Short mmCIF file of C-alpha atoms and ligand atoms in Angstrom, two decimals:
data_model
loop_
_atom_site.label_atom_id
_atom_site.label_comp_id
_atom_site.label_asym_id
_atom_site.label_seq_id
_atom_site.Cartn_x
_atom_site.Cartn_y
_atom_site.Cartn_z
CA UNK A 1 -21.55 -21.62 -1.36
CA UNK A 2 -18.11 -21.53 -0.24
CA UNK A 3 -16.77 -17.84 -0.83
CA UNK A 4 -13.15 -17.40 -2.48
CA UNK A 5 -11.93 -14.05 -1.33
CA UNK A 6 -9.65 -12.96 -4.04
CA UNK A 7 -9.28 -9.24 -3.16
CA UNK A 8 -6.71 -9.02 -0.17
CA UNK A 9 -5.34 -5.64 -1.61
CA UNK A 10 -8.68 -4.19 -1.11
CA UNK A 11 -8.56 -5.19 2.22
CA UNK A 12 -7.35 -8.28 4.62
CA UNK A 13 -9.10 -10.06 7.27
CA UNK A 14 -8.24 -9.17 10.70
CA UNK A 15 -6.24 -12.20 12.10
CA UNK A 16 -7.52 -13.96 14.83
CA UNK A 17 -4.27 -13.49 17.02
CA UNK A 18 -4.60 -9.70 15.75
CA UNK A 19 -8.03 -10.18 16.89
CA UNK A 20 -7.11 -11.12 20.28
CA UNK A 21 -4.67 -9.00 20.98
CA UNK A 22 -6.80 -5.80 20.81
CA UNK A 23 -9.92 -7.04 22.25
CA UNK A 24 -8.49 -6.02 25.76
CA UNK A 25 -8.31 -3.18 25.05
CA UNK A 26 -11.67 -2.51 24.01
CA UNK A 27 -12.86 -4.33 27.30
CA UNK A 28 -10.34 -4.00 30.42
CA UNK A 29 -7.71 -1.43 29.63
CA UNK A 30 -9.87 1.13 27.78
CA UNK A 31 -8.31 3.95 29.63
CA UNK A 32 -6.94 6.75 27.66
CA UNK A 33 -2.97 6.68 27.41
CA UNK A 34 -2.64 9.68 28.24
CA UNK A 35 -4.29 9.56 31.88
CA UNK A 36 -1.92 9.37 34.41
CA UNK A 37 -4.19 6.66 36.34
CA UNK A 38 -3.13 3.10 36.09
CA UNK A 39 -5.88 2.34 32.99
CA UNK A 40 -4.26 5.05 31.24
CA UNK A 41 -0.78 3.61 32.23
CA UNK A 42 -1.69 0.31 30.83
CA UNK A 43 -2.69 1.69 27.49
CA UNK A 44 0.22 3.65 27.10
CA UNK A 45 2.27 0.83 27.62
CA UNK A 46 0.72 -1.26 24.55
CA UNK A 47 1.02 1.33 22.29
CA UNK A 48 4.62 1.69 23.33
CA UNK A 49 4.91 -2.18 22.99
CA UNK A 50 3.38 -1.92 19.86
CA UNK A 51 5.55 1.55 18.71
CA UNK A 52 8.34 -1.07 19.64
CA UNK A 53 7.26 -4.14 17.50
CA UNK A 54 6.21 -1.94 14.15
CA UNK A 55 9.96 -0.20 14.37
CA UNK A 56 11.59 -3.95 14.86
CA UNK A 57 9.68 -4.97 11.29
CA UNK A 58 10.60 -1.58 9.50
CA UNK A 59 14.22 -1.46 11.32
CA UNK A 60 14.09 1.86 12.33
CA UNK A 61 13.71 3.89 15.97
CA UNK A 62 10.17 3.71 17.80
CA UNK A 63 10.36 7.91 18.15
CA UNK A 64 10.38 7.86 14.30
CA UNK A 65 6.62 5.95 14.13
CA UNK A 66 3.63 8.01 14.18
CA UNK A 67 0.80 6.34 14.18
CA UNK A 68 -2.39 7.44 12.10
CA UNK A 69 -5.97 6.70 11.18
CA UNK A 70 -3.80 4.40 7.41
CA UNK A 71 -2.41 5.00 4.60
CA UNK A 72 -4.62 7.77 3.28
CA UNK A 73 -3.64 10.09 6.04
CA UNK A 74 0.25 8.98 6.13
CA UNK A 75 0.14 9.95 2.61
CA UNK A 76 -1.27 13.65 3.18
CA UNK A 77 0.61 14.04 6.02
CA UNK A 78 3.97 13.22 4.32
CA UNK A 79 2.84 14.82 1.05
CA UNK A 80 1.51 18.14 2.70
CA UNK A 81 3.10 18.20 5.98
CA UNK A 82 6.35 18.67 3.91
CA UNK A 83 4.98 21.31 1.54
CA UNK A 84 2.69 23.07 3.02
CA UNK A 85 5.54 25.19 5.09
CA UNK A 86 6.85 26.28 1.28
CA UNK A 87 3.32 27.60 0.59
CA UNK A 88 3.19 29.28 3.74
CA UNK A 89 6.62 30.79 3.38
CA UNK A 90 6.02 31.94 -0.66
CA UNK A 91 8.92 29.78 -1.39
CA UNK A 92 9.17 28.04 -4.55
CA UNK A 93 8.74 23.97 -4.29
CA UNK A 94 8.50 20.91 -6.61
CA UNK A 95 7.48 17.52 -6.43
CA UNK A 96 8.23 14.51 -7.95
CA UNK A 97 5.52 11.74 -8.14
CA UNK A 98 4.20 9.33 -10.37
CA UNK A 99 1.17 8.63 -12.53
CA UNK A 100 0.54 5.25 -11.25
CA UNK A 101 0.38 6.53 -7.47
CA UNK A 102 -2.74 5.58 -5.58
CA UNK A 103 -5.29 8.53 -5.56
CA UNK A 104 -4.03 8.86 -1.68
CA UNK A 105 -0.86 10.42 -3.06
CA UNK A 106 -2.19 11.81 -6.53
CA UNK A 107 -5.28 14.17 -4.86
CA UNK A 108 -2.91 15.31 -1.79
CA UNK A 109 -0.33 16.21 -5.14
CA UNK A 110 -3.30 18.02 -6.88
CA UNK A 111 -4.72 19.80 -5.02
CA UNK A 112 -0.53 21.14 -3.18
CA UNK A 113 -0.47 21.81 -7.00
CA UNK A 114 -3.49 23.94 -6.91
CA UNK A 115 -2.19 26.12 -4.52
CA UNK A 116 1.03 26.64 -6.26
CA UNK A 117 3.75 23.58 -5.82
CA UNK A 118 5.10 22.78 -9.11
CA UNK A 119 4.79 19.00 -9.48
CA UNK A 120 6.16 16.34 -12.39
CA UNK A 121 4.08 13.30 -12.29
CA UNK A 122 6.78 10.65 -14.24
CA UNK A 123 5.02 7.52 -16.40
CA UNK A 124 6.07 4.47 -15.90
CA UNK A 125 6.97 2.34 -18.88
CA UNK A 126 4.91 -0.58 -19.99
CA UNK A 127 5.90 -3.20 -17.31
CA UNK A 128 4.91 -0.52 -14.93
CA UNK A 129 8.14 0.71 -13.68
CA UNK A 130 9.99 4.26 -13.43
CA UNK A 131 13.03 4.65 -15.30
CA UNK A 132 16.03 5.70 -12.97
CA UNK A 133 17.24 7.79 -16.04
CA UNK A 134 13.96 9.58 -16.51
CA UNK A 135 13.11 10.25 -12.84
CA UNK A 136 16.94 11.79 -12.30
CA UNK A 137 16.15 14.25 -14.96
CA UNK A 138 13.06 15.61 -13.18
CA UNK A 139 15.29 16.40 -10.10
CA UNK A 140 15.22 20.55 -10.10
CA UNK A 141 17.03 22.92 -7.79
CA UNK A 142 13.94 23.60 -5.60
CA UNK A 143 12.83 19.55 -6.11
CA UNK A 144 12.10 19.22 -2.15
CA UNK A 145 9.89 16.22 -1.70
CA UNK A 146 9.74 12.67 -4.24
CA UNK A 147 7.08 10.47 -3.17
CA UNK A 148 7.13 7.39 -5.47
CA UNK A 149 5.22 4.38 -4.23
CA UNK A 150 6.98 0.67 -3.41
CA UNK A 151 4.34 -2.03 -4.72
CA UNK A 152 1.53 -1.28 -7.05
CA UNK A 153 -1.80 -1.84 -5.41
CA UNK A 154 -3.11 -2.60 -9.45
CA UNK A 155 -0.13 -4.94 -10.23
CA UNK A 156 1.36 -5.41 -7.43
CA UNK A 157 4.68 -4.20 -9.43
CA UNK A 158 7.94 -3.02 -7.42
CA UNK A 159 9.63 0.29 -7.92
CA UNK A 160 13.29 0.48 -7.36
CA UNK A 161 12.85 2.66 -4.56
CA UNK A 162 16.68 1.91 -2.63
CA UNK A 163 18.20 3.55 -5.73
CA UNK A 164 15.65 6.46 -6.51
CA UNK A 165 16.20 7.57 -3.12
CA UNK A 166 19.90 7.15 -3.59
CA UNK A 167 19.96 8.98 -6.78
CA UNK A 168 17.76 11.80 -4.81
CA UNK A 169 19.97 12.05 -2.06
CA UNK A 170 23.47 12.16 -4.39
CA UNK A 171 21.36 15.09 -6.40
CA UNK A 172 20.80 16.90 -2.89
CA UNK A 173 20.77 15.68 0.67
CA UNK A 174 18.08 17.82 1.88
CA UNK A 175 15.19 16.85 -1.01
CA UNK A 176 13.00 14.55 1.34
CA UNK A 177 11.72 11.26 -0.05
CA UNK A 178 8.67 9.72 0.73
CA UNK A 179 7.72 6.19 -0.51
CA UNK A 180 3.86 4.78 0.22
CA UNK A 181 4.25 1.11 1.19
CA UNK A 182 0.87 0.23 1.74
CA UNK A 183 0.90 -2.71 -0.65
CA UNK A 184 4.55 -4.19 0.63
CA UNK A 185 3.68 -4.76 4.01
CA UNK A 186 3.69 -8.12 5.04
CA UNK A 187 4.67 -9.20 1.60
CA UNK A 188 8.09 -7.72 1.02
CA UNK A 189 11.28 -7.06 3.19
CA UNK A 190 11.30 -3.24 4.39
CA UNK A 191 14.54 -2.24 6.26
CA UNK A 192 15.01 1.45 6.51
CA UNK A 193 18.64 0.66 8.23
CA UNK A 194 19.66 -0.81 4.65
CA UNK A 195 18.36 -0.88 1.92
CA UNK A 196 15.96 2.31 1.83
CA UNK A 197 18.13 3.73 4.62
CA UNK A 198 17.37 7.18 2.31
CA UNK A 199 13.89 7.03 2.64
CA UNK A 200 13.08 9.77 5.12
CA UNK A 201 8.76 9.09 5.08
CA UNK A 202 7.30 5.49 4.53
CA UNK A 203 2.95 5.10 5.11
CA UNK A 204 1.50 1.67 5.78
CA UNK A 205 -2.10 1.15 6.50
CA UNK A 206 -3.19 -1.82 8.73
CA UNK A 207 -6.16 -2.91 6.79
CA UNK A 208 -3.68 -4.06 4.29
CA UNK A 209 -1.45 -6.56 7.03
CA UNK A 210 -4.29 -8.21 9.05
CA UNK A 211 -4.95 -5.67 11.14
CA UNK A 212 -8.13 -3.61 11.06
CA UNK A 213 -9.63 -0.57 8.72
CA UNK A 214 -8.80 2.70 10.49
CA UNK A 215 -5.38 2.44 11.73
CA UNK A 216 -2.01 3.11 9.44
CA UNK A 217 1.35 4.82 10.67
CA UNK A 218 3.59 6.86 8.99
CA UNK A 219 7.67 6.70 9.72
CA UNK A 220 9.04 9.92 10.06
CA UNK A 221 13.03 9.95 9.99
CA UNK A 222 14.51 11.63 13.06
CA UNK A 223 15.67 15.55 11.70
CA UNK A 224 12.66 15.46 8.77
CA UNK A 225 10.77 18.10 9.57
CA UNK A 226 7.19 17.99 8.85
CA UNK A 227 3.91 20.22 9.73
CA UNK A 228 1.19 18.64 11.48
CA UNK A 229 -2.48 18.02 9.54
CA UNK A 230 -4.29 18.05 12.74
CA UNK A 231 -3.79 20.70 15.59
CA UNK A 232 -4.83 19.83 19.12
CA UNK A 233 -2.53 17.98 21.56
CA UNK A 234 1.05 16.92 22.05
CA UNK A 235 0.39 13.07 20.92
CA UNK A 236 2.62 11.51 18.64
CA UNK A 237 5.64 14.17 19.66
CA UNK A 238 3.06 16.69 18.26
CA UNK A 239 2.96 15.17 14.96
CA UNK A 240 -0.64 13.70 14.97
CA UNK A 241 -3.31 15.55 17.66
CA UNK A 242 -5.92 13.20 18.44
CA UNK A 243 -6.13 10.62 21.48
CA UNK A 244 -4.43 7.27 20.28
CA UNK A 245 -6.65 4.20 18.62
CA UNK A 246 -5.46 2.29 21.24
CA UNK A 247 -6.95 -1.14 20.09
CA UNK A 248 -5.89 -0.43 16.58
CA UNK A 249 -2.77 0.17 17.08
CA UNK A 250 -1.91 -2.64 19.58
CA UNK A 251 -3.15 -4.43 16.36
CA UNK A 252 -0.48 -3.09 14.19
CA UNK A 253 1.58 -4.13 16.31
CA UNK A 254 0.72 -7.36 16.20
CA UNK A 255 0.10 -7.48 12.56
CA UNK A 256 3.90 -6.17 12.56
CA UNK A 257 5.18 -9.31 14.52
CA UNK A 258 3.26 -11.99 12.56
CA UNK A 259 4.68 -10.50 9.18
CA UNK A 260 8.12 -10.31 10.57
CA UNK A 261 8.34 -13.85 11.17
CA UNK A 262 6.31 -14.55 7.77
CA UNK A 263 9.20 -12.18 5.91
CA UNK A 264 12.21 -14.78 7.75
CA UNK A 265 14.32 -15.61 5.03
CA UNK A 266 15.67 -18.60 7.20
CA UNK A 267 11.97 -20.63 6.68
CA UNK A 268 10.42 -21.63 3.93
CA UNK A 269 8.32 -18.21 4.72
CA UNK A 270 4.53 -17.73 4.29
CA UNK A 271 5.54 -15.31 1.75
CA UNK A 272 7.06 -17.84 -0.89
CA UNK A 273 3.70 -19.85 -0.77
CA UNK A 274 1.87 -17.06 -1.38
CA UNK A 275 3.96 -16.58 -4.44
CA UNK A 276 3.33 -19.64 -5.11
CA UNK A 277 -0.16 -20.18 -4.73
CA UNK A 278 -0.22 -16.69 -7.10
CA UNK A 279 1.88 -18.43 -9.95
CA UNK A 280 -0.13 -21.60 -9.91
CA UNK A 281 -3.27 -19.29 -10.43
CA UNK A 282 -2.18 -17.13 -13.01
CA UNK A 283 -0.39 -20.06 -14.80
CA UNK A 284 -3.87 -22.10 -14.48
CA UNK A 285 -5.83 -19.15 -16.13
CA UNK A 286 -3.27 -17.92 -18.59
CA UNK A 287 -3.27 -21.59 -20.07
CA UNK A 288 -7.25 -22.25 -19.60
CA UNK A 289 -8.04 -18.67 -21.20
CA UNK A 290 -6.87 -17.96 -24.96
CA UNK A 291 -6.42 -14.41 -25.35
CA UNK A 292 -5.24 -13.48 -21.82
CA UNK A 293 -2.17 -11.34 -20.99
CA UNK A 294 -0.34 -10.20 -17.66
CA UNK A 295 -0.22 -6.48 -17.16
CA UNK A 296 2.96 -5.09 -15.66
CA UNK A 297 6.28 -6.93 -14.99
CA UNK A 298 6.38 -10.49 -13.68
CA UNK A 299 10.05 -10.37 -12.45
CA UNK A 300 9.39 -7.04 -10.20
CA UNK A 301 6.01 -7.90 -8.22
CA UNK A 302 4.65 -7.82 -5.30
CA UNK A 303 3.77 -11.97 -4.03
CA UNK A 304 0.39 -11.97 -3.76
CA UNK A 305 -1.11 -9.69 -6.79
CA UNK A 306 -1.94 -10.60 -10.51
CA UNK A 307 -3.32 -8.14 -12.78
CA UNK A 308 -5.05 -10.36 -16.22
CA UNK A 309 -6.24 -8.80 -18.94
CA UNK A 310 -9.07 -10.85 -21.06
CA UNK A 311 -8.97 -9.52 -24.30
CA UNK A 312 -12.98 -8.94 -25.26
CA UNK A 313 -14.20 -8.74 -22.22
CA UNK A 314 -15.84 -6.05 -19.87
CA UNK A 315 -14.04 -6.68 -16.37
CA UNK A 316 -16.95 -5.22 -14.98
CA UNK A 317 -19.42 -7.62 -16.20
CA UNK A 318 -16.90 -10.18 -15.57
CA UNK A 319 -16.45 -9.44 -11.88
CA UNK A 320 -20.23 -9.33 -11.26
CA UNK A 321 -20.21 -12.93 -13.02
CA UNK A 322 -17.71 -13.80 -10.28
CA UNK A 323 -19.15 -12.27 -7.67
CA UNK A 324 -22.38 -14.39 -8.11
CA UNK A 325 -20.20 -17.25 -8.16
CA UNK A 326 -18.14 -16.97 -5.02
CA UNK A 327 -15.23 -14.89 -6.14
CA UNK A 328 -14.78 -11.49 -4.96
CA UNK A 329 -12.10 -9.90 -7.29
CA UNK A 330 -11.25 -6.24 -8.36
CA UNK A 331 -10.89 -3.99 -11.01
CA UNK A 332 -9.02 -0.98 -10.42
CA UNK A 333 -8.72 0.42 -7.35
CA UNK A 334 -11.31 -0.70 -4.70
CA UNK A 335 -12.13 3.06 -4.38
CA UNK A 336 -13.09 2.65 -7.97
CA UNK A 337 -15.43 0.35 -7.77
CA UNK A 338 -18.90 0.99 -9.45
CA UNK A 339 -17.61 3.20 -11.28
CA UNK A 340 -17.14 2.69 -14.66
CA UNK A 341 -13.67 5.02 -15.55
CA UNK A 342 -10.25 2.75 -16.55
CA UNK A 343 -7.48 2.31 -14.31
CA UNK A 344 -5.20 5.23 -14.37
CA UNK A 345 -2.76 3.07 -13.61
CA UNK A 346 -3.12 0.64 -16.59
CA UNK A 347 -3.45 3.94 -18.73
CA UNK A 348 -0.66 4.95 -17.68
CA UNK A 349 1.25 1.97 -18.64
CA UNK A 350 0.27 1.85 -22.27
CA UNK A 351 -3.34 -0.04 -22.61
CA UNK A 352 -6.16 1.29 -24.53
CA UNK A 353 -8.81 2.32 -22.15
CA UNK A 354 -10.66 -1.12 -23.91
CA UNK A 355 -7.96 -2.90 -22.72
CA UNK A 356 -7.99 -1.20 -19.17
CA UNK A 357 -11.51 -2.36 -18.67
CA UNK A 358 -10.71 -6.03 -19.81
CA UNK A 359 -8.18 -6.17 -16.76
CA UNK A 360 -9.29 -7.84 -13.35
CA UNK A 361 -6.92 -8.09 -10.49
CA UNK A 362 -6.93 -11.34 -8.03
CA UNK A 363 -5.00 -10.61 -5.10
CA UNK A 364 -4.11 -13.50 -2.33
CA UNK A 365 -4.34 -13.38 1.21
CA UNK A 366 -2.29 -15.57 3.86
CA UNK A 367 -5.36 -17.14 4.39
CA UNK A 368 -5.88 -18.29 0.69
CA UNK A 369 -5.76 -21.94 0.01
CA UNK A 370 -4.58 -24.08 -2.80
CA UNK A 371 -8.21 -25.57 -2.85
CA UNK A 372 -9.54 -22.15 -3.63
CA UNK A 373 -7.00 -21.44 -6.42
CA UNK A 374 -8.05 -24.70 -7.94
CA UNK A 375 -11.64 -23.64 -7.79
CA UNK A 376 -11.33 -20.45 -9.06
CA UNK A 377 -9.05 -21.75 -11.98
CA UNK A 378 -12.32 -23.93 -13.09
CA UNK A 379 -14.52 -20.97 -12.27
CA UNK A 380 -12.80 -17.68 -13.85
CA UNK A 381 -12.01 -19.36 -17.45
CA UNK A 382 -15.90 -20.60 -17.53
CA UNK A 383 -16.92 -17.27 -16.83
CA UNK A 384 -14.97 -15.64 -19.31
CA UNK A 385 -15.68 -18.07 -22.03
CA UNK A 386 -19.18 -16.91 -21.00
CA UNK A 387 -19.18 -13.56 -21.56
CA UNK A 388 -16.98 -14.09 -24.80
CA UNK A 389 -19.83 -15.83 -26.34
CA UNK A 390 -22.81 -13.50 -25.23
CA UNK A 391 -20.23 -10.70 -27.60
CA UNK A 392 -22.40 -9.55 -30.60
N1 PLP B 401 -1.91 3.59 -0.81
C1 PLP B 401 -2.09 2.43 -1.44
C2 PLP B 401 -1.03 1.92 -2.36
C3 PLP B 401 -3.26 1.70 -1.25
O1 PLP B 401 -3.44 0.54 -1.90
C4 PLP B 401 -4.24 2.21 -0.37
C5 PLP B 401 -5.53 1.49 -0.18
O2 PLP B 401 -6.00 0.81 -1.07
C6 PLP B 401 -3.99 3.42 0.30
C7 PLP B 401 -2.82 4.07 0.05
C8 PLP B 401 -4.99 4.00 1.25
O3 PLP B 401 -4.95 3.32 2.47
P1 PLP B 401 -6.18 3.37 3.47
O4 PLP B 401 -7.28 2.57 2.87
O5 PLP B 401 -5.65 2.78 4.76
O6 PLP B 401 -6.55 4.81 3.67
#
């Protein structure tokens, strides 16, 4: 059987050029980068090349890239490397976050408001998105960190982070604002010159840009002052302690050059087939399945990510169906999987929890073909008609 791999914001393949770019430095230049000796040397050098080639995609200075184990740990480091000086200090600090954040961002907020930061957690309406309006109101006196994500990892939708962190700023210069753009990389335009010049923290997480599990970065703007999660050497300009994943993050850097010539507006980039290929599927379903909606906004969304709901039937049952057929899809979050809960996310924006578990996300890799989409548009309508008739 010829597999369909439908869940590329679970996780992407490692690219074979990514692939070949690190394997040196498994098996020649394995020396540690911060030896002085000439193995050392060389690995300092890629992860300098690649420091270089991640701050060309992001348009923003090397020194402001620290690089970490993905986006889980840029989010806790941003989220409690920012607030965990207030605790220490006894001074009063609030947050502002959302309730469709991934669980990266909402645990790191629960458990800083455990321990006594004040946080608002702001809903998003029923396309998915924050409300400027809304989200200006929650700015307090002692607001001093917003972390509100860029694309959905559930729906792919896009928040309008260049004007929340505008609005933030014009409220008070000194409230930091931290954005997790794990889901954007690779598929959308990030310039922190520009447009989200007022975002001071931004995570990405290679797994998610064709570059392996275990390796992410945070971007730290110069003057943002942030406390360390892990104590125990100078690396990263004593930001991150640990010796460097040297193949992993010559792999960013990689990954970081192959979506930067994807993202050129000037070709007919990779990233409008994707959209594409992601219209003709959901367009192919939505008129082969009666009863089948979009969640979230179809205007503001991420290239590669649909989120359909089928009224009347369990997702769950639905994506085993798949599964058995060749289609490896998603409901909720990946971290989710197995387990039976709705999608806080799709909660969040409205649904009945019946209507939460109805809701399967495809999401489309670089690698996806137009071939596959046509298979899975005879395959996925079958299987719900299926399951629709097994109802009692
Ligand atoms: N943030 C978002 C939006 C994600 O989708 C994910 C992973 O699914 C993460 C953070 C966590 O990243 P990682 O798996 O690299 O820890």
């Amino acid at each position: 059987m010829q597999r369909i791999y439908l869940d590329a914001n679970a996780t992407t393949p490692v690219l074979p050029e990514v692939f070949d770019a690190m394997r040196p430095y498994w098996l020649e230049a394995f020396g540690n980068p911060s030896s002085a000796h000439h193995s050392g040397q060389r690995a300092r050098s890629a992860v300098e090349r690649a420091r270089a080639s991640v701050a060309e995609l992001l348009h923003c200075s090397p020194k402001e890239i620290v690089f970490t184990s993905g986006g889980t740990e840029s989010d806790n480091l941003a989220l409690s490397g920012v607030l965990q000086p207030y605790l220490d200090k006894r001074e009063p600090a609030h947050l502002i976050t959302t309730q469709i954040e991934h669980h990266a961002v909402l645990f790191a907020a629960g458990s800083l408001e455990r321990r006594g930061i004040e946080v608002t957690y702001l809903a998003p309406s029923s396309e998915g998105i924050i409300d400027p309006a809304a989200f200006e109101a929650a700015l307090r006196p002692h607001t001093r960190l917003v972390s509100v994500m860029l694309a959905n990892n559930e729906t792919g939708v896009i928040q309008p982070i260049g004007k929340l962190a505008r609005m933030t700023k014009n409220h008070n210069a000194n409230i930091l604002f931290h954005t997790d753009a794990v889901q954007a990389a690779a598929k959308l335009p990030i310039d922190l010159s520009s447009e989200f010049k007022n975002v001071d923290l931004l995570s990405l997480s290679g797994h998610k840009m064709y570059a392996p599990q275990g390796t992410g970065l945070l971007f730290v703007r110069s003057g943002a002052q942030l406390a360390p999660l892990f104590l125990g050497g100078p690396h990263e300009r004593q930001r991150r302690a640990g010796t460097e994943n040297v193949p992993g993050i010559v792999a960013l850097g990689r990954a970081a050059e192959l979506s930067q010539q994807w993202l050129d507006p000037s070709l007919d980039s990779e990233i409008s087939q994707l959209a594409a290929l992601r219209d003709r599927l959901e367009k192919g379903l939505l008129n082969a399945i009666p009863n089948a909606n979009v969640n979230g906004s179809t205007t503001h969304r991420a290239p590669n990510t649909t989120n359909l709901r089928f009224d009347g039937v369990d997702a769950e049952s639905l994506l085993i169906a798949l599964d058995m057929q060749g289609i490896a899809a998603s409901f909720g979050a990946a971290c989710q999987s197995g387990a039976t809960e709705a999608s806080h996310v799709l909660l969040a924006m409205g649904l009945t929890p019946t209507q939460a578990r109805s809701s399967l996300r495809l999401s489309l890799s670089s690698l996806t073909t137009a071939d596959e989409i046509d298979r899975a548009v005879e395959i996925i309508p079958a299987a719900v008609a299926h399951l629709r008739a097994l109802r009692p």
